[in-house]
Amino acid sequence: MLFLVYILRVPFRYTDSLTAVPSPAMFGTESSLSMFLNTLTPKFYVALTGTSSLISGLILIFEWWYFRKYGTSFIEQVSVSHLRPLLGGVDNSSPSNSNTSNGDADSNRQSVSECKVWRNPLNLFRGAEYNRYTWVTGREPLTYYDMNLSAQDHQTFFTCDSDHLRPADAIMQKAWRERNPQARISAAHEALELEDCATAYILLAEEEATTIVEAEKLFKQALKAGEACYRRSQQLQHHGSQYEAQHRRDTNVLVYIKRRLAMCSRKLGRTREAVKMMRDLMKEFPLLSMFNIHENLLESLLELQNYADVQAVLAKYDDISLPKSATICYTAALLKARAVSDKFSPEAASRRGLSTAEMNAVEAIHRAVEFNPHVPKYLLEMKSLILPPEHILKRGDSEAIAYAFFHLQHWKRVEGALNLLHCTWEGTFRMIPYPLEKGHLFYPYPICTETADRELLPMFHEVSVYPKKELPFFILFTAGLCSFTAMLALLTHQFPELMGVFAKAFLSTLFAPLNFIMEKVESILPSSLWHQLPRI
């Protein structure tokens, strides 16, 4: 704009030489304006153009930062949220808009339900694994949001309303609410001084033990105390609601201890023992599916390369009525890929077509990729892995990290499986309708995964986003404006005369139609009319 003002000095000069006779006041105003513009030097316009370029650049940087953090344009958000109601874009009194607001509320509730965060079935030990990573790298692998969710889980599973009746449980009820790890550990030791408390041993095994061997010893002590509490509460569970809640708490504690003991055996190389413990646990407590113990069992069976038992577990849990997970979908794809991957060649498949077994494997891969499109990049090592969080978001980047962290070795063990995945996984996106208004085999991909994953995953990890968001219009517009004004400032500073000639030619061409219309109007209207206009 400022550059155009500099160029428009010539049209303003032209007003001094008009043949029409203006009024004295009008003549004085035009003379002052043209005199002011004629006294300005090119350096003034270069400075103004450079300043506008700088302001545009600052707006561009802010817009880009806001888009990277929140996934939307700040200018668009302000326009829709604040300017549109002021301009009359929203009428709260109309019934249609009330229906729309109800629909938005329903969609918000649906997005919240879609973005439910789940406990990671294969979560690591905080003291023996997460803390050791922090000691070596100086980075925190867990976010505050993730640890806060774990604290809520511990209070739900390991406490009840009758804890005040037992002093050790009362201390542990406060310990699970402590934010300071050392305060929690001190409280657990204090509880153990009073009696053998299963939850105190759990806390020490999770947070104080620095090796898996130490954690396993503490969990064995917790198992002894937990079984004693479970037997006592089992006999009294029907004596009232208070005893029933206590028995439910003791059941959760016992299941948690046995599951973590099985995971210790798996980490220490006693995989067959771990499989037996998991099977016994699933038979003893078949209704406690919230722990997703079958996912631990699948990983252990894959380590033993017992693919027949893996298929049997999938036949039970890969059901249309049960919730899916990346472990279920990608393990099913791995088993079908295993049957054809060792002889698969993309060149041969393109010549003769896919066989029935190869088609089934490709369809299984497409199904898995549609459920969680972030996993292939980790399995194909296109993105670096980090330690998985304690909670995951199904179909999100956090679930992809948790799956690939434990299952990448199983895909590498099957010859040709990663090659088949590499050749076929991107074909999934041609089957999914765009812009994802409806899913192909699953529900539409939720739009809230990026926000939730950013809360679950550490800052040093670049969150995988699907689908890729296009840059907002205002970022592109601001980038173009900044570049254009900077170029004009540079050219005007280096070649003022040449830019003046170029601008005059451009403006003369631009205003040629207007000049032609004005000439036609002057030829039609009488000349005396122009003398009467200043008086009017």
XYZ file of C-alpha atoms in Angstrom:
536
model
C 0.000 0.000 0.000
C 2.710 2.445 0.927
C 4.619 1.612 -2.219
C 1.500 2.371 -4.270
C 1.162 5.746 -2.531
C 4.671 6.551 -3.667
C 3.843 5.589 -7.224
C 0.535 7.500 -7.161
C 2.379 10.791 -6.761
C 2.080 11.221 -10.522
C -1.747 11.038 -10.585
C -1.835 13.532 -7.716
C 0.421 15.870 -9.690
C -1.992 15.537 -12.556
C -4.735 17.094 -10.460
C -2.855 20.424 -10.489
C -3.081 20.624 -14.263
C -6.799 19.959 -14.591
C -8.513 22.302 -16.983
C -11.578 22.412 -14.783
C -11.807 25.418 -12.509
C -12.230 24.183 -8.931
C -13.224 26.126 -5.879
C -10.507 27.983 -3.902
C -10.850 25.682 -0.885
C -10.593 22.601 -3.045
C -7.602 24.020 -4.892
C -5.805 24.685 -1.623
C -6.361 21.127 -0.366
C -5.139 19.490 -3.580
C -2.105 21.756 -3.770
C -1.140 20.945 -0.173
C -1.591 17.227 -0.743
C 0.427 17.145 -3.949
C 3.122 19.363 -2.411
C 3.394 17.008 0.599
C 3.698 13.923 -1.581
C 6.228 15.572 -3.927
C 8.532 16.443 -1.012
C 8.766 12.769 0.145
C 11.930 10.959 -0.941
C 12.210 7.312 -2.108
C 14.004 6.441 1.146
C 10.837 7.300 3.074
C 8.793 4.853 1.009
C 11.495 2.199 1.277
C 11.408 2.567 5.070
C 7.617 2.321 5.165
C 7.572 -0.699 2.848
C 10.267 -2.412 4.906
C 8.318 -1.750 8.096
C 5.176 -3.314 6.615
C 7.268 -6.301 5.533
C 8.621 -6.662 9.083
C 5.132 -6.525 10.599
C 3.878 -9.103 8.087
C 6.808 -11.351 8.980
C 6.056 -11.124 12.706
C 2.402 -11.983 12.047
C 3.545 -14.922 9.915
C 5.816 -16.253 12.681
C 3.041 -15.970 15.270
C 0.479 -17.641 12.969
C 2.875 -20.509 12.217
C 3.653 -21.049 15.907
C -0.048 -20.996 16.827
C -0.874 -23.438 14.029
C 1.902 -25.828 15.065
C 0.736 -25.793 18.689
C -3.048 -25.750 18.363
C -3.645 -26.958 14.792
C -5.674 -23.926 13.680
C -5.188 -20.360 12.516
C -5.407 -17.665 15.203
C -6.907 -15.113 12.789
C -9.523 -17.582 11.566
C -10.373 -18.598 15.120
C -10.814 -14.984 16.231
C -12.869 -14.225 13.126
C -15.224 -17.146 13.668
C -15.481 -16.827 17.451
C -15.701 -13.034 17.915
C -16.140 -11.110 14.665
C -18.785 -13.338 13.088
C -21.316 -12.910 15.943
C -20.756 -9.114 15.881
C -21.435 -9.031 12.156
C -24.670 -10.960 12.553
C -23.386 -14.336 11.394
C -25.042 -16.163 14.294
C -28.643 -15.727 15.385
C -29.200 -17.321 18.738
C -32.949 -16.876 18.540
C -33.424 -18.978 15.419
C -34.427 -22.606 15.973
C -32.107 -23.827 13.270
C -29.116 -22.385 15.086
C -30.271 -23.925 18.333
C -30.377 -27.261 16.578
C -26.909 -26.588 15.236
C -25.609 -25.799 18.707
C -27.151 -29.019 19.975
C -25.463 -30.857 17.141
C -22.140 -29.253 18.027
C -22.594 -30.317 21.638
C -23.334 -33.860 20.506
C -20.263 -33.875 18.294
C -18.159 -32.561 21.184
C -19.438 -35.318 23.438
C -18.703 -37.836 20.684
C -15.150 -36.522 20.270
C -14.584 -36.777 24.020
C -15.738 -40.389 23.998
C -13.586 -41.123 20.945
C -10.535 -39.695 22.710
C -10.817 -41.862 25.794
C -7.390 -42.600 27.213
C -6.586 -46.212 28.128
C -4.063 -47.721 30.481
C -1.125 -49.137 28.506
C -1.239 -52.931 29.063
C 2.522 -53.172 28.507
C 3.526 -50.099 30.522
C 7.067 -50.098 31.826
C 8.228 -49.913 35.427
C 8.727 -46.349 36.567
C 11.737 -46.998 38.796
C 13.517 -49.765 36.904
C 12.961 -48.444 33.367
C 11.609 -44.891 33.087
C 13.886 -43.472 35.797
C 16.948 -45.228 34.374
C 16.233 -43.566 31.038
C 16.114 -40.210 32.810
C 19.426 -40.890 34.572
C 21.154 -41.701 31.286
C 19.650 -39.075 28.953
C 18.502 -36.337 31.324
C 15.081 -36.374 29.642
C 11.739 -37.021 31.269
C 9.929 -39.778 29.301
C 6.601 -39.221 31.079
C 4.454 -36.110 30.979
C 2.680 -34.640 33.981
C -0.679 -35.430 32.367
C 0.287 -39.084 31.944
C 1.502 -39.423 35.536
C -1.609 -37.673 36.812
C -3.757 -40.254 35.011
C -1.718 -43.012 36.642
C -2.312 -41.459 40.053
C -6.042 -41.449 39.367
C -5.875 -45.112 38.311
C -4.037 -46.043 41.501
C -6.629 -44.279 43.645
C -9.417 -46.075 41.774
C -7.909 -49.565 41.911
C -6.038 -49.531 45.226
C -8.269 -47.531 47.592
C -11.797 -47.759 48.980
C -14.002 -46.011 51.517
C -13.066 -48.401 54.333
C -9.328 -47.630 54.208
C -9.594 -45.551 57.365
C -10.289 -48.751 59.317
C -6.748 -50.015 58.674
C -3.900 -47.594 59.499
C -1.581 -48.847 56.735
C -4.279 -48.464 54.069
C -5.076 -44.982 55.367
C -1.424 -43.979 54.905
C -1.367 -45.461 51.393
C -4.556 -43.629 50.486
C -2.692 -40.380 51.111
C 0.455 -41.709 49.425
C -1.284 -42.301 46.093
C -2.309 -38.644 46.074
C 1.213 -37.330 46.671
C 2.889 -35.652 43.718
C 6.421 -35.932 45.103
C 7.882 -39.419 44.377
C 10.068 -39.371 47.494
C 7.041 -38.536 49.651
C 5.179 -41.506 48.185
C 8.094 -43.853 48.829
C 8.494 -42.589 52.406
C 4.774 -43.130 53.027
C 5.021 -46.696 51.689
C 7.875 -47.478 54.113
C 5.841 -45.947 56.924
C 2.888 -48.185 56.073
C 5.107 -51.281 56.049
C 6.312 -50.464 59.552
C 2.731 -50.943 60.749
C 1.877 -54.154 58.840
C 2.433 -56.063 55.601
C 0.579 -53.834 53.147
C 0.213 -55.101 49.578
C -0.254 -51.647 48.032
C 2.873 -50.374 49.812
C 4.912 -53.159 48.240
C 3.356 -52.291 44.862
C 4.428 -48.668 45.139
C 7.988 -49.609 46.122
C 8.210 -52.163 43.292
C 6.984 -49.634 40.748
C 8.947 -46.570 41.840
C 11.833 -47.428 44.178
C 13.201 -50.655 42.669
C 15.975 -49.859 40.189
C 16.029 -53.281 38.491
C 13.406 -55.781 37.375
C 14.859 -58.359 39.789
C 14.272 -56.033 42.758
C 10.781 -55.248 41.506
C 9.964 -58.949 41.217
C 11.053 -59.577 44.833
C 8.819 -56.787 46.087
C 5.883 -58.013 44.002
C 6.277 -61.503 45.488
C 6.023 -59.973 48.952
C 3.020 -57.999 47.762
C 1.454 -61.205 46.440
C 1.712 -62.878 49.843
C 0.081 -59.923 51.617
C -2.483 -59.431 48.854
C -3.656 -63.055 48.886
C -4.196 -62.916 52.660
C -6.312 -59.750 52.351
C -8.226 -61.233 49.432
C -9.154 -64.388 51.366
C -10.358 -62.366 54.360
C -12.464 -59.971 52.298
C -13.868 -62.819 50.198
C -15.474 -64.333 53.279
C -17.027 -61.020 54.349
C -18.060 -59.560 50.960
C -21.773 -60.336 51.441
C -22.002 -58.703 54.881
C -22.594 -55.220 53.525
C -21.674 -52.661 50.868
C -18.577 -51.632 52.798
C -17.173 -55.176 52.768
C -18.131 -55.558 49.114
C -16.134 -52.450 48.168
C -13.193 -53.729 50.172
C -13.332 -57.099 48.392
C -13.462 -55.360 45.013
C -10.386 -53.342 45.955
C -8.514 -56.457 47.135
C -9.417 -58.220 43.882
C -7.978 -55.367 41.819
C -4.805 -55.400 43.915
C -4.352 -59.156 43.503
C -4.918 -59.088 39.726
C -2.501 -56.183 39.334
C 0.219 -57.971 41.335
C -0.096 -61.226 39.379
C -0.054 -59.393 36.060
C 3.081 -57.442 36.962
C 4.765 -60.616 38.188
C 4.034 -62.194 34.809
C 5.536 -59.141 33.107
C 8.640 -59.452 35.299
C 9.039 -63.064 34.197
C 8.681 -61.984 30.559
C 11.315 -59.270 30.927
C 13.713 -61.657 32.685
C 13.490 -64.218 29.869
C 11.168 -66.714 31.543
C 8.588 -66.380 28.791
C 6.884 -69.772 29.196
C 6.402 -69.097 32.880
C 4.925 -65.706 32.024
C 2.492 -67.284 29.535
C 1.320 -69.789 32.160
C 0.792 -67.031 34.747
C -1.217 -64.948 32.273
C -3.414 -67.881 31.236
C -4.097 -68.782 34.876
C -4.937 -65.170 35.652
C -7.389 -64.925 32.751
C -9.102 -68.148 33.851
C -9.313 -67.062 37.503
C -10.674 -63.580 36.759
C -12.359 -63.751 33.322
C -14.493 -60.632 33.892
C -11.602 -58.241 34.539
C -11.028 -57.360 30.896
C -10.144 -53.755 31.767
C -6.520 -54.802 32.327
C -6.302 -56.171 28.715
C -4.174 -59.093 29.850
C -4.723 -60.797 26.488
C -2.433 -58.208 24.874
C 0.360 -59.218 27.251
C -0.363 -62.838 26.370
C -0.213 -62.154 22.623
C 3.187 -60.492 22.914
C 4.600 -63.374 24.964
C 3.246 -65.985 22.553
C 4.795 -64.133 19.618
C 8.116 -64.187 21.457
C 7.778 -67.990 21.711
C 6.778 -68.058 18.009
C 3.726 -70.059 19.024
C 1.608 -68.759 16.161
C -1.158 -71.358 16.557
C -1.902 -70.137 20.089
C -1.709 -66.546 18.884
C -4.371 -67.347 16.312
C -6.527 -68.959 19.015
C -6.328 -65.840 21.185
C -7.175 -63.631 18.203
C -10.175 -65.807 17.381
C -11.557 -64.996 20.832
C -10.739 -61.296 21.076
C -10.786 -60.102 17.435
C -14.562 -60.011 17.502
C -16.834 -57.340 16.046
C -18.512 -56.810 19.422
C -15.221 -56.205 21.284
C -13.116 -53.030 21.196
C -10.187 -53.153 18.819
C -6.592 -52.150 19.390
C -3.416 -51.863 17.367
C -2.164 -55.088 18.950
C -5.220 -57.014 17.747
C -5.290 -55.579 14.212
C -1.564 -55.661 13.481
C -1.052 -59.109 15.014
C -3.814 -60.445 12.752
C -2.075 -58.784 9.800
C 1.273 -60.287 10.834
C -0.140 -63.816 10.918
C -1.648 -63.490 7.448
C 1.491 -61.843 6.093
C 3.591 -64.674 7.523
C 1.896 -67.163 5.169
C 3.013 -65.321 2.000
C 5.714 -62.794 2.907
C 8.735 -65.062 2.404
C 7.918 -65.510 -1.309
C 6.259 -62.161 -1.997
C 7.712 -60.001 -4.762
C 6.024 -56.786 -5.939
C 7.311 -57.286 -9.494
C 5.926 -60.812 -9.716
C 2.645 -59.734 -8.104
C 2.224 -56.934 -10.665
C 2.716 -59.396 -13.545
C 0.526 -62.295 -12.431
C -1.735 -60.544 -9.915
C -2.240 -61.337 -6.250
C -3.149 -64.821 -5.106
C -5.958 -65.413 -2.620
C -3.558 -65.704 0.337
C -1.700 -62.554 -0.732
C -4.967 -60.689 -1.136
C -6.016 -61.716 2.377
C -2.679 -60.506 3.749
C -2.949 -57.171 1.943
C -6.521 -56.675 3.154
C -5.433 -57.435 6.721
C -2.654 -54.827 6.435
C -5.114 -52.283 5.026
C -7.475 -52.998 7.920
C -4.706 -52.500 10.469
C -3.445 -49.305 8.840
C -6.950 -47.863 8.729
C -7.344 -48.519 12.448
C -4.012 -46.872 13.319
C -2.151 -45.198 10.430
C 0.808 -44.181 12.618
C 2.187 -47.687 13.231
C 3.855 -48.451 9.838
C 6.337 -45.571 10.096
C 7.638 -47.000 13.372
C 7.701 -50.594 12.151
C 9.526 -49.536 8.968
C 11.860 -47.379 11.103
C 10.917 -44.222 9.249
C 10.452 -42.546 12.651
C 12.511 -43.070 15.786
C 10.926 -44.811 18.749
C 10.749 -43.482 22.288
C 9.704 -45.135 25.544
C 5.938 -45.762 25.465
C 3.769 -43.747 27.856
C 1.807 -45.238 30.728
C -1.452 -44.369 28.945
C -2.330 -44.573 25.277
C -4.964 -43.183 22.978
C -6.395 -45.823 20.691
C -5.789 -45.051 17.003
C -3.316 -42.366 18.077
C 0.437 -41.899 17.939
C 0.813 -42.983 21.572
C -0.730 -46.379 20.821
C 1.486 -46.738 17.747
C 4.610 -46.136 19.845
C 3.477 -48.605 22.510
C 2.772 -51.301 19.913
C 5.937 -50.842 17.838
C 8.152 -50.653 20.935
C 7.304 -54.264 21.859
C 6.288 -55.812 18.510
C 8.912 -54.509 16.079
C 11.121 -57.507 16.883
C 8.274 -59.905 16.031
C 7.793 -58.322 12.591
C 11.533 -58.520 11.929
C 11.530 -62.188 12.876
C 9.002 -63.057 10.141
C 10.916 -63.074 6.859
C 9.540 -60.619 4.318
C 6.783 -59.259 6.589
C 8.194 -55.728 6.709
C 8.781 -55.803 2.950
C 5.126 -56.693 2.369
C 4.068 -53.945 4.766
C 6.327 -51.448 2.978
C 4.815 -52.292 -0.420
C 1.167 -52.197 0.596
C 0.478 -49.941 3.592
C 0.133 -46.665 1.687
C -2.566 -48.189 -0.511
C -4.906 -47.982 2.470
C -5.353 -44.239 2.062
C -6.741 -44.665 -1.458
C -9.566 -46.750 0.008
C -10.545 -44.305 2.751
C -12.927 -41.585 1.522
C -11.661 -38.032 1.735
C -12.134 -35.835 3.725
C -12.737 -38.810 6.012
C -16.460 -38.089 6.356
C -16.990 -41.823 6.773
C -14.727 -44.743 7.496
C -14.173 -47.815 5.354
C -13.888 -50.672 7.862
C -13.987 -48.649 11.090
C -15.605 -45.487 12.336
C -14.237 -42.212 10.918
C -10.813 -41.349 12.268
C -11.268 -39.080 15.327
C -10.098 -35.502 14.943
C -8.965 -35.104 18.565
C -6.037 -37.550 18.593
C -3.342 -34.946 17.974
C -4.301 -32.847 21.006
C -4.518 -35.855 23.329
C -1.241 -37.339 22.053
C 0.572 -34.052 22.649
C -0.524 -34.300 26.297
C 0.583 -37.930 26.626
C 3.907 -37.808 24.778
C 7.019 -35.847 25.848
C 7.927 -32.537 24.257
C 11.062 -33.851 22.526
C 8.974 -36.268 20.437
C 7.470 -35.058 17.158
C 3.853 -36.213 17.273
C 2.641 -38.037 14.170
C -0.479 -36.365 12.766
C -3.124 -37.966 10.572
C -4.597 -36.687 8.371
C -2.035 -34.020 7.532
C -3.562 -30.592 8.006
C -3.349 -28.099 5.182
C -1.866 -24.703 5.981
C -4.563 -22.113 6.756
C -5.209 -19.387 4.205
C -3.982 -16.588 6.453
C -0.559 -18.191 6.872
C -0.145 -18.423 3.104
C -1.521 -14.913 2.632
C 0.773 -13.432 5.285
C 3.780 -15.245 3.832
C 3.003 -13.888 0.359
C 2.418 -10.375 1.671
C 5.655 -10.399 3.647
C 7.683 -11.657 0.696
C 6.061 -9.220 -1.754
C 6.560 -6.123 0.400
C 10.142 -7.114 1.220
C 10.906 -7.536 -2.481
C 9.343 -4.156 -3.311
C 11.350 -2.466 -0.557
C 14.591 -3.997 -1.806
C 13.982 -3.183 -5.474
C 12.830 0.374 -4.727
C 15.940 0.976 -2.630
C 18.319 -0.414 -5.251
C 16.610 0.856 -8.448
C 14.326 3.798 -7.580
C 14.143 5.260 -11.108
C 13.600 1.929 -12.840
C 10.885 0.927 -10.358
C 9.196 4.292 -10.931
C 9.071 3.705 -14.686
C 7.788 0.181 -14.188
C 5.111 1.285 -11.725
C 3.950 4.112 -14.017
C 3.591 1.682 -16.908
C 1.738 -0.790 -14.723
C -0.654 1.827 -13.337
C -1.301 3.360 -16.739
C -2.274 -0.065 -18.026
C -4.372 -0.737 -14.931
C -6.279 2.571 -15.165
C -6.657 2.513 -18.964
C -10.249 1.183 -18.819
C -11.171 3.851 -16.231
C -9.657 6.633 -18.377
C -11.571 5.354 -21.402
C -14.843 5.454 -19.464
C -14.122 8.961 -18.178
C -13.423 10.220 -21.706
C -16.730 8.781 -22.904
C -18.561 10.409 -20.004
C -16.932 13.779 -20.738
C -17.935 13.543 -24.376
C -21.560 12.819 -23.475
C -22.091 15.258 -20.607
C -22.002 19.026 -21.326
C -18.834 20.858 -20.301
C -20.761 23.394 -18.228
C -21.686 20.598 -15.811
C -18.096 20.286 -14.618
C -18.094 24.012 -13.672
C -21.309 23.619 -11.667
C -20.091 20.592 -9.619
C -17.659 22.549 -7.380
C -20.410 25.052 -6.537
C -22.851 22.267 -5.657
